[in-house]
């Protein structure tokens, strides 16, 4: 087998979140027939790995093996230098089951105050994995560096976007035009690598 | 870039063990110019992941990024059904810094006695990862199922081979002719998948 994704191929997206599946479909320019792990009622594996790529791989592998289809999964988050990379792979978990990112952003601000640091350097990471059933998997990672700004600004984007100012810009991801953000985001960079590798 | 390994390419093998590097060179039929992470004095990353593929990926990524070369890493081990998959990713660590596998095999036998089980089902897993510097990575996994036999038999192979009888055979991996073992081993299966994907 060759590690290629043919246009029109059926692809299972290892997410139970319809919004994320829609976003992935847009990024993939509707090139594939997408179904989600939620559509197929596949079980959600525990994210037991300690890295973004590890968790993306684990989710893609589980979906591929349970469905018999090629599977795509992502894992992403915010890492803060002065917090030794936290929240990192726990970015979503800091927001709790209610996905309260206002609260998660407050936690980041509090931790930085406790650390009594002036260092606001941070980066977003997006890992993507594509797994073939009982076959190989391909993983890529995209990253964007920047600095944190408090209080949060802007109501675009999602997650930690309102406190993240990418290097070379003054607005937060939460204030930026979606197209401008998409041109430089960790997710866009990961997808560019994935497309270069597989399309 | 395409996910292909060209014959003659320079490849760094993410191991500090000269014996393992030699074995990998043989499996790869001397198709590549191999250097080891040891040769290049690259740092050895901590194996922090909870899966074989995760640890193989972490080692390949670290070696690729530190050397600027395409890197190959493996991670493998024995999983025992009645011990919930132990020793698994801890297979080498059960042998201690002195790599005393006689002791590690005794530990497996003791744990099975403590579990008061008749279930001797076990499997070997080998994960391989190839990572491009600042680029994608490909991972594969090979597995062979079998049953444990005590006391250990045979002085061929290494690690837990003397207590592992693959399904369909009566000798342990430690007793088998190396060619017969190589035709069916977890490692051979992983390399077959890797070759199919990348060569």
Short mmCIF file of C-alpha atoms in Angstrom, two decimals:
data_model
loop_
_atom_site.label_atom_id
_atom_site.label_comp_id
_atom_site.label_asym_id
_atom_site.label_seq_id
_atom_site.Cartn_x
_atom_site.Cartn_y
_atom_site.Cartn_z
CA UNK A 1 0.00 0.00 0.00
CA UNK A 2 1.12 3.57 -0.59
CA UNK A 3 0.60 6.26 2.02
CA UNK A 4 -1.77 8.31 -0.10
CA UNK A 5 -5.28 9.57 0.42
CA UNK A 6 -7.26 9.36 -2.81
CA UNK A 7 -9.78 12.16 -3.46
CA UNK A 8 -13.31 11.02 -2.62
CA UNK A 9 -12.07 8.37 -0.18
CA UNK A 10 -14.21 7.63 2.86
CA UNK A 11 -12.55 8.96 5.99
CA UNK A 12 -13.69 8.66 9.59
CA UNK A 13 -12.93 11.68 11.72
CA UNK A 14 -12.18 10.56 15.26
CA UNK A 15 -14.27 13.15 17.03
CA UNK A 16 -17.65 13.09 18.76
CA UNK A 17 -17.90 16.86 18.30
CA UNK A 18 -20.00 17.81 15.22
CA UNK A 19 -18.51 21.34 15.16
CA UNK A 20 -14.99 19.99 14.96
CA UNK A 21 -15.97 17.54 12.20
CA UNK A 22 -17.47 20.43 10.20
CA UNK A 23 -14.31 22.48 10.66
CA UNK A 24 -12.11 19.57 9.53
CA UNK A 25 -14.33 19.07 6.48
CA UNK A 26 -13.81 22.71 5.52
CA UNK A 27 -10.05 22.46 5.96
CA UNK A 28 -10.01 19.33 3.81
CA UNK A 29 -11.95 21.32 1.18
CA UNK A 30 -14.64 18.66 1.06
CA UNK A 31 -12.14 16.44 -0.69
CA UNK A 32 -13.28 13.30 1.15
CA UNK A 33 -16.46 11.59 2.25
CA UNK A 34 -16.32 12.30 5.97
CA UNK A 35 -18.11 10.39 8.68
CA UNK A 36 -17.47 10.98 12.37
CA UNK A 37 -16.72 8.55 15.19
CA UNK A 38 -19.93 9.92 16.71
CA UNK A 39 -21.98 9.01 13.58
CA UNK A 40 -20.65 5.46 13.77
CA UNK A 41 -21.13 5.29 17.57
CA UNK A 42 -17.49 4.26 17.98
CA UNK A 43 -16.18 4.18 21.56
CA UNK A 44 -14.07 7.17 22.70
CA UNK A 45 -10.67 6.00 23.90
CA UNK A 46 -9.06 7.50 27.02
CA UNK A 47 -6.35 10.00 26.09
CA UNK A 48 -3.60 8.34 28.06
CA UNK A 49 -0.53 9.62 26.21
CA UNK A 50 1.74 12.42 27.39
CA UNK A 51 2.13 14.18 24.01
CA UNK A 52 -0.19 15.73 21.43
CA UNK A 53 0.96 13.36 18.66
CA UNK A 54 0.59 10.38 20.99
CA UNK A 55 -3.03 11.24 21.76
CA UNK A 56 -3.88 12.04 18.13
CA UNK A 57 -2.39 8.69 17.12
CA UNK A 58 -4.26 6.81 19.82
CA UNK A 59 -7.60 8.32 18.70
CA UNK A 60 -6.95 7.69 14.98
CA UNK A 61 -5.83 4.11 15.64
CA UNK A 62 -8.90 3.32 17.77
CA UNK A 63 -11.27 4.76 15.13
CA UNK A 64 -9.54 2.98 12.22
CA UNK A 65 -9.51 -0.39 13.93
CA UNK A 66 -13.13 -0.11 15.14
CA UNK A 67 -14.50 1.09 11.77
CA UNK A 68 -12.28 -0.59 9.19
CA UNK A 69 -11.87 2.86 7.57
CA UNK A 70 -8.96 5.26 7.28
CA UNK A 71 -9.24 7.58 10.29
CA UNK A 72 -8.12 11.15 11.01
CA UNK A 73 -7.72 12.52 14.53
CA UNK A 74 -6.37 15.71 16.01
CA UNK A 75 -5.12 16.79 19.40
CA UNK A 76 -4.18 20.33 20.20
CA UNK A 77 -3.59 22.76 23.03
CA UNK A 78 -1.84 25.75 24.53
CA UNK A 79 1.57 25.48 26.20
CA UNK A 80 2.91 28.22 28.48
CA UNK A 81 6.69 28.42 28.84
CA UNK A 82 6.68 29.72 32.44
CA UNK A 83 4.27 26.92 33.44
CA UNK A 84 6.57 24.19 32.10
CA UNK A 85 4.30 23.71 29.10
CA UNK A 86 0.98 23.56 31.01
CA UNK A 87 -1.89 23.26 30.26
CA UNK A 88 -0.49 21.43 27.18
CA UNK A 89 -2.25 18.11 26.57
CA UNK A 90 -4.59 19.02 29.45
CA UNK A 91 -5.83 22.21 27.69
CA UNK A 92 -9.36 20.88 27.15
CA UNK A 93 -9.46 19.24 30.58
CA UNK A 94 -8.65 22.60 32.29
CA UNK A 95 -11.96 23.83 30.88
CA UNK A 96 -13.83 21.02 32.65
CA UNK A 97 -16.78 18.97 31.40
CA UNK A 98 -18.74 22.18 30.71
CA UNK A 99 -15.90 23.35 28.39
CA UNK A 100 -15.68 26.65 30.26
CA UNK A 101 -12.67 28.30 28.65
CA UNK A 102 -13.27 31.62 30.42
CA UNK A 103 -12.52 29.69 33.59
CA UNK A 104 -9.54 27.89 31.98
CA UNK A 105 -8.04 31.23 30.88
CA UNK A 106 -8.48 32.57 34.43
CA UNK A 107 -6.61 29.51 35.72
CA UNK A 108 -3.69 30.27 33.38
CA UNK A 109 -3.60 33.89 34.64
CA UNK A 110 -3.68 32.76 38.28
CA UNK A 111 -0.89 30.22 37.78
CA UNK A 112 1.27 32.90 36.15
CA UNK A 113 0.62 35.24 39.10
CA UNK A 114 1.56 32.47 41.54
CA UNK A 115 4.74 31.83 39.54
CA UNK A 116 5.60 35.57 39.88
CA UNK A 117 6.97 35.62 36.36
CA UNK A 118 7.11 38.23 33.61
CA UNK A 119 7.58 35.53 30.97
CA UNK A 120 4.40 35.38 28.89
CA UNK A 121 5.79 33.23 26.04
CA UNK A 122 3.37 30.53 24.87
CA UNK A 123 2.59 28.39 21.85
CA UNK A 124 -0.26 26.46 20.35
CA UNK A 125 0.33 22.94 19.03
CA UNK A 126 -1.88 20.89 16.73
CA UNK A 127 -1.10 17.24 16.10
CA UNK A 128 -2.85 15.30 13.35
CA UNK A 129 -2.80 11.54 12.81
CA UNK A 130 -4.10 9.47 9.91
CA UNK A 131 -4.32 5.72 10.56
CA UNK A 132 -5.08 2.88 8.16
CA UNK A 133 -7.01 -0.08 9.65
CA UNK A 134 -4.47 -2.70 10.74
CA UNK A 135 -1.86 -0.68 8.87
CA UNK A 136 0.51 2.26 9.24
CA UNK A 137 -0.22 5.72 10.57
CA UNK A 138 1.16 9.13 9.67
CA UNK A 139 1.50 11.94 12.20
CA UNK A 140 2.37 15.62 11.82
CA UNK A 141 2.55 18.56 14.19
CA UNK A 142 2.03 22.28 13.60
CA UNK A 143 2.99 25.02 16.04
CA UNK A 144 2.54 28.78 16.33
CA UNK A 145 4.54 30.83 18.85
CA UNK A 146 3.29 33.93 20.61
CA UNK A 147 2.65 35.62 23.96
CA UNK A 148 -0.23 35.72 26.41
CA UNK A 149 -2.30 38.88 27.01
CA UNK A 150 -4.72 39.46 29.89
CA UNK A 151 -7.60 40.15 30.14
CA UNK A 152 -8.97 38.04 27.24
CA UNK A 153 -9.81 40.02 24.09
CA UNK A 154 -12.15 39.19 21.19
CA UNK A 155 -15.01 36.79 20.75
CA UNK A 156 -13.85 35.01 17.61
CA UNK A 157 -12.16 31.62 17.56
CA UNK A 158 -12.53 29.36 20.56
CA UNK A 159 -10.67 27.88 23.49
CA UNK A 160 -7.69 29.97 24.62
CA UNK A 161 -7.74 32.18 21.48
CA UNK A 162 -8.68 35.42 23.36
CA UNK A 163 -5.45 35.41 25.41
CA UNK A 164 -3.02 34.44 22.63
CA UNK A 165 -1.17 37.03 20.51
CA UNK A 166 0.86 35.32 17.77
CA UNK A 167 4.40 36.58 17.18
CA UNK A 168 4.46 39.45 14.67
CA UNK A 169 0.89 40.56 15.48
CA UNK A 170 -0.78 42.71 18.14
CA UNK A 171 -4.30 41.26 18.13
CA UNK A 172 -5.27 38.05 19.89
CA UNK A 173 -6.48 35.01 17.91
CA UNK A 174 -9.88 35.89 19.41
CA UNK A 175 -9.82 39.31 17.67
CA UNK A 176 -8.30 38.25 14.36
CA UNK A 177 -10.22 37.80 11.16
CA UNK A 178 -10.78 34.03 10.79
CA UNK A 179 -8.97 33.98 7.45
CA UNK A 180 -5.96 35.77 8.90
CA UNK A 181 -5.89 33.32 11.81
CA UNK A 182 -6.29 30.33 9.48
CA UNK A 183 -3.32 31.50 7.44
CA UNK A 184 -0.96 31.22 10.40
CA UNK A 185 -2.52 28.90 12.97
CA UNK A 186 -0.98 25.74 14.40
CA UNK A 187 -3.87 23.82 12.83
CA UNK A 188 -3.26 25.31 9.38
CA UNK A 189 0.43 24.47 9.64
CA UNK A 190 -0.32 20.89 10.66
CA UNK A 191 -2.78 20.46 7.78
CA UNK A 192 -0.29 21.92 5.30
CA UNK A 193 2.24 19.29 6.41
CA UNK A 194 -0.37 16.53 6.23
CA UNK A 195 -1.44 17.54 2.74
CA UNK A 196 2.17 17.72 1.57
CA UNK A 197 2.74 14.23 2.91
CA UNK A 198 -0.47 12.49 1.83
CA UNK A 199 -2.16 14.26 -1.08
CA UNK B 1 7.71 15.82 0.17
CA UNK B 2 6.69 12.23 -0.39
CA UNK B 3 6.82 9.66 2.37
CA UNK B 4 9.44 7.50 0.73
CA UNK B 5 12.85 6.27 1.81
CA UNK B 6 15.27 6.32 -1.11
CA UNK B 7 17.86 3.50 -1.25
CA UNK B 8 21.22 4.68 0.05
CA UNK B 9 19.66 7.45 2.13
CA UNK B 10 21.35 8.35 5.41
CA UNK B 11 19.25 7.18 8.33
CA UNK B 12 19.86 7.65 12.03
CA UNK B 13 18.79 4.73 14.18
CA UNK B 14 17.54 6.02 17.52
CA UNK B 15 19.34 3.53 19.70
CA UNK B 16 22.42 3.67 21.89
CA UNK B 17 22.72 -0.12 21.64
CA UNK B 18 25.25 -1.20 18.96
CA UNK B 19 23.77 -4.74 18.85
CA UNK B 20 20.32 -3.42 18.08
CA UNK B 21 21.69 -1.10 15.38
CA UNK B 22 23.45 -4.07 13.75
CA UNK B 23 20.26 -6.11 13.84
CA UNK B 24 18.26 -3.26 12.27
CA UNK B 25 20.90 -2.91 9.54
CA UNK B 26 20.49 -6.60 8.70
CA UNK B 27 16.71 -6.33 8.58
CA UNK B 28 17.00 -3.32 6.30
CA UNK B 29 19.27 -5.42 4.07
CA UNK B 30 21.96 -2.76 4.22
CA UNK B 31 19.76 -0.63 2.02
CA UNK B 32 20.63 2.60 3.88
CA UNK B 33 23.64 4.39 5.33
CA UNK B 34 22.96 3.85 9.01
CA UNK B 35 24.34 5.89 11.86
CA UNK B 36 23.18 5.49 15.45
CA UNK B 37 22.05 8.04 18.00
CA UNK B 38 25.00 6.75 20.03
CA UNK B 39 27.48 7.52 17.19
CA UNK B 40 26.15 11.07 17.02
CA UNK B 41 26.08 11.43 20.83
CA UNK B 42 22.43 12.46 20.67
CA UNK B 43 20.62 12.72 24.02
CA UNK B 44 18.37 9.77 24.97
CA UNK B 45 14.82 11.01 25.61
CA UNK B 46 12.77 9.65 28.53
CA UNK B 47 10.22 7.09 27.34
CA UNK B 48 7.22 8.85 28.82
CA UNK B 49 4.44 7.48 26.61
CA UNK B 50 2.01 4.72 27.58
CA UNK B 51 2.09 2.80 24.26
CA UNK B 52 4.76 1.13 22.13
CA UNK B 53 4.03 3.36 19.13
CA UNK B 54 4.08 6.44 21.33
CA UNK B 55 7.55 5.63 22.66
CA UNK B 56 8.90 4.66 19.22
CA UNK B 57 7.59 7.96 17.86
CA UNK B 58 9.08 9.98 20.70
CA UNK B 59 12.52 8.42 20.15
CA UNK B 60 12.42 8.86 16.36
CA UNK B 61 11.23 12.47 16.67
CA UNK B 62 13.97 13.36 19.17
CA UNK B 63 16.69 11.81 16.98
CA UNK B 64 15.40 13.44 13.76
CA UNK B 65 15.13 16.89 15.30
CA UNK B 66 18.54 16.67 17.01
CA UNK B 67 20.39 15.32 13.95
CA UNK B 68 18.56 16.86 10.98
CA UNK B 69 18.38 13.35 9.48
CA UNK B 70 15.53 10.93 8.90
CA UNK B 71 15.36 8.75 12.03
CA UNK B 72 14.13 5.23 12.76
CA UNK B 73 13.23 4.02 16.25
CA UNK B 74 11.64 0.90 17.67
CA UNK B 75 9.92 -0.01 20.89
CA UNK B 76 8.86 -3.52 21.72
CA UNK B 77 7.83 -5.80 24.54
CA UNK B 78 5.87 -8.72 25.91
CA UNK B 79 2.26 -8.36 27.04
CA UNK B 80 0.59 -10.99 29.24
CA UNK B 81 -3.21 -11.18 29.05
CA UNK B 82 -3.73 -12.29 32.68
CA UNK B 83 -1.48 -9.46 33.88
CA UNK B 84 -3.54 -6.80 32.09
CA UNK B 85 -0.85 -6.46 29.43
CA UNK B 86 2.16 -6.22 31.80
CA UNK B 87 5.10 -5.95 31.47
CA UNK B 88 4.21 -4.28 28.12
CA UNK B 89 6.04 -0.99 27.61
CA UNK B 90 7.93 -1.75 30.85
CA UNK B 91 9.40 -5.02 29.44
CA UNK B 92 12.97 -3.72 29.34
CA UNK B 93 12.58 -1.91 32.66
CA UNK B 94 11.51 -5.17 34.40
CA UNK B 95 14.98 -6.49 33.53
CA UNK B 96 16.61 -3.60 35.41
CA UNK B 97 19.71 -1.60 34.50
CA UNK B 98 21.73 -4.83 34.25
CA UNK B 99 19.26 -6.13 31.61
CA UNK B 100 18.74 -9.33 33.61
CA UNK B 101 15.98 -11.06 31.65
CA UNK B 102 16.30 -14.29 33.66
CA UNK B 103 15.11 -12.20 36.58
CA UNK B 104 12.41 -10.49 34.48
CA UNK B 105 11.06 -13.88 33.34
CA UNK B 106 10.96 -15.03 36.96
CA UNK B 107 8.96 -11.92 37.81
CA UNK B 108 6.39 -12.79 35.14
CA UNK B 109 6.09 -16.34 36.52
CA UNK B 110 5.65 -15.04 40.09
CA UNK B 111 2.99 -12.52 39.07
CA UNK B 112 1.06 -15.28 37.29
CA UNK B 113 1.27 -17.48 40.40
CA UNK B 114 0.01 -14.60 42.54
CA UNK B 115 -2.85 -14.06 40.07
CA UNK B 116 -3.76 -17.77 40.45
CA UNK B 117 -4.63 -18.00 36.78
CA UNK B 118 -4.37 -20.75 34.19
CA UNK B 119 -4.44 -18.18 31.38
CA UNK B 120 -1.00 -18.11 29.76
CA UNK B 121 -1.94 -16.12 26.66
CA UNK B 122 0.64 -13.48 25.72
CA UNK B 123 1.86 -11.48 22.74
CA UNK B 124 4.92 -9.63 21.57
CA UNK B 125 4.54 -6.17 20.01
CA UNK B 126 7.08 -4.24 17.98
CA UNK B 127 6.42 -0.62 17.06
CA UNK B 128 8.56 1.19 14.51
CA UNK B 129 8.59 4.90 13.79
CA UNK B 130 10.32 6.84 11.01
CA UNK B 131 10.46 10.61 11.51
CA UNK B 132 11.56 13.35 9.11
CA UNK B 133 13.26 16.37 10.72
CA UNK B 134 10.61 19.04 11.30
CA UNK B 135 8.28 16.91 9.16
CA UNK B 136 5.88 14.00 9.33
CA UNK B 137 6.40 10.62 10.93
CA UNK B 138 5.15 7.16 10.01
CA UNK B 139 4.44 4.48 12.59
CA UNK B 140 3.61 0.79 12.25
CA UNK B 141 3.08 -2.04 14.71
CA UNK B 142 3.65 -5.79 14.38
CA UNK B 143 2.33 -8.42 16.79
CA UNK B 144 2.70 -12.14 17.31
CA UNK B 145 0.35 -14.08 19.61
CA UNK B 146 1.31 -17.07 21.68
CA UNK B 147 1.44 -18.61 25.15
CA UNK B 148 3.94 -18.58 28.00
CA UNK B 149 5.87 -21.71 29.03
CA UNK B 150 7.85 -22.16 32.27
CA UNK B 151 10.69 -22.83 32.96
CA UNK B 152 12.46 -20.86 30.19
CA UNK B 153 13.74 -22.99 27.29
CA UNK B 154 16.45 -22.29 24.72
CA UNK B 155 19.38 -19.92 24.58
CA UNK B 156 18.72 -18.31 21.23
CA UNK B 157 17.06 -14.92 20.77
CA UNK B 158 17.00 -12.50 23.68
CA UNK B 159 14.74 -10.89 26.23
CA UNK B 160 11.64 -12.93 27.02
CA UNK B 161 12.09 -15.30 24.04
CA UNK B 162 12.75 -18.43 26.20
CA UNK B 163 9.25 -18.32 27.77
CA UNK B 164 7.26 -17.48 24.61
CA UNK B 165 5.71 -20.18 22.37
CA UNK B 166 4.11 -18.60 19.28
CA UNK B 167 0.69 -19.90 18.24
CA UNK B 168 0.97 -22.89 15.89
CA UNK B 169 4.38 -23.95 17.27
CA UNK B 170 5.62 -25.97 20.23
CA UNK B 171 9.13 -24.51 20.67
CA UNK B 172 9.85 -21.21 22.39
CA UNK B 173 11.36 -18.29 20.47
CA UNK B 174 14.50 -19.10 22.49
CA UNK B 175 14.67 -22.58 20.92
CA UNK B 176 13.66 -21.70 17.37
CA UNK B 177 16.02 -21.41 14.47
CA UNK B 178 16.66 -17.65 14.01
CA UNK B 179 15.35 -17.75 10.44
CA UNK B 180 12.14 -19.48 11.53
CA UNK B 181 11.68 -16.89 14.26
CA UNK B 182 12.43 -14.03 11.89
CA UNK B 183 9.77 -15.28 9.49
CA UNK B 184 7.01 -14.86 12.07
CA UNK B 185 8.20 -12.43 14.72
CA UNK B 186 6.49 -9.19 15.77
CA UNK B 187 9.58 -7.36 14.54
CA UNK B 188 9.49 -9.02 11.11
CA UNK B 189 5.79 -8.16 10.81
CA UNK B 190 6.41 -4.54 11.74
CA UNK B 191 9.27 -4.25 9.24
CA UNK B 192 7.15 -5.84 6.50
CA UNK B 193 4.51 -3.15 7.11
CA UNK B 194 7.12 -0.41 7.17
CA UNK B 195 8.68 -1.59 3.92
CA UNK B 196 5.27 -1.82 2.24
CA UNK B 197 4.54 1.74 3.35
CA UNK B 198 7.88 3.43 2.64
CA UNK B 199 9.97 1.52 0.10
#
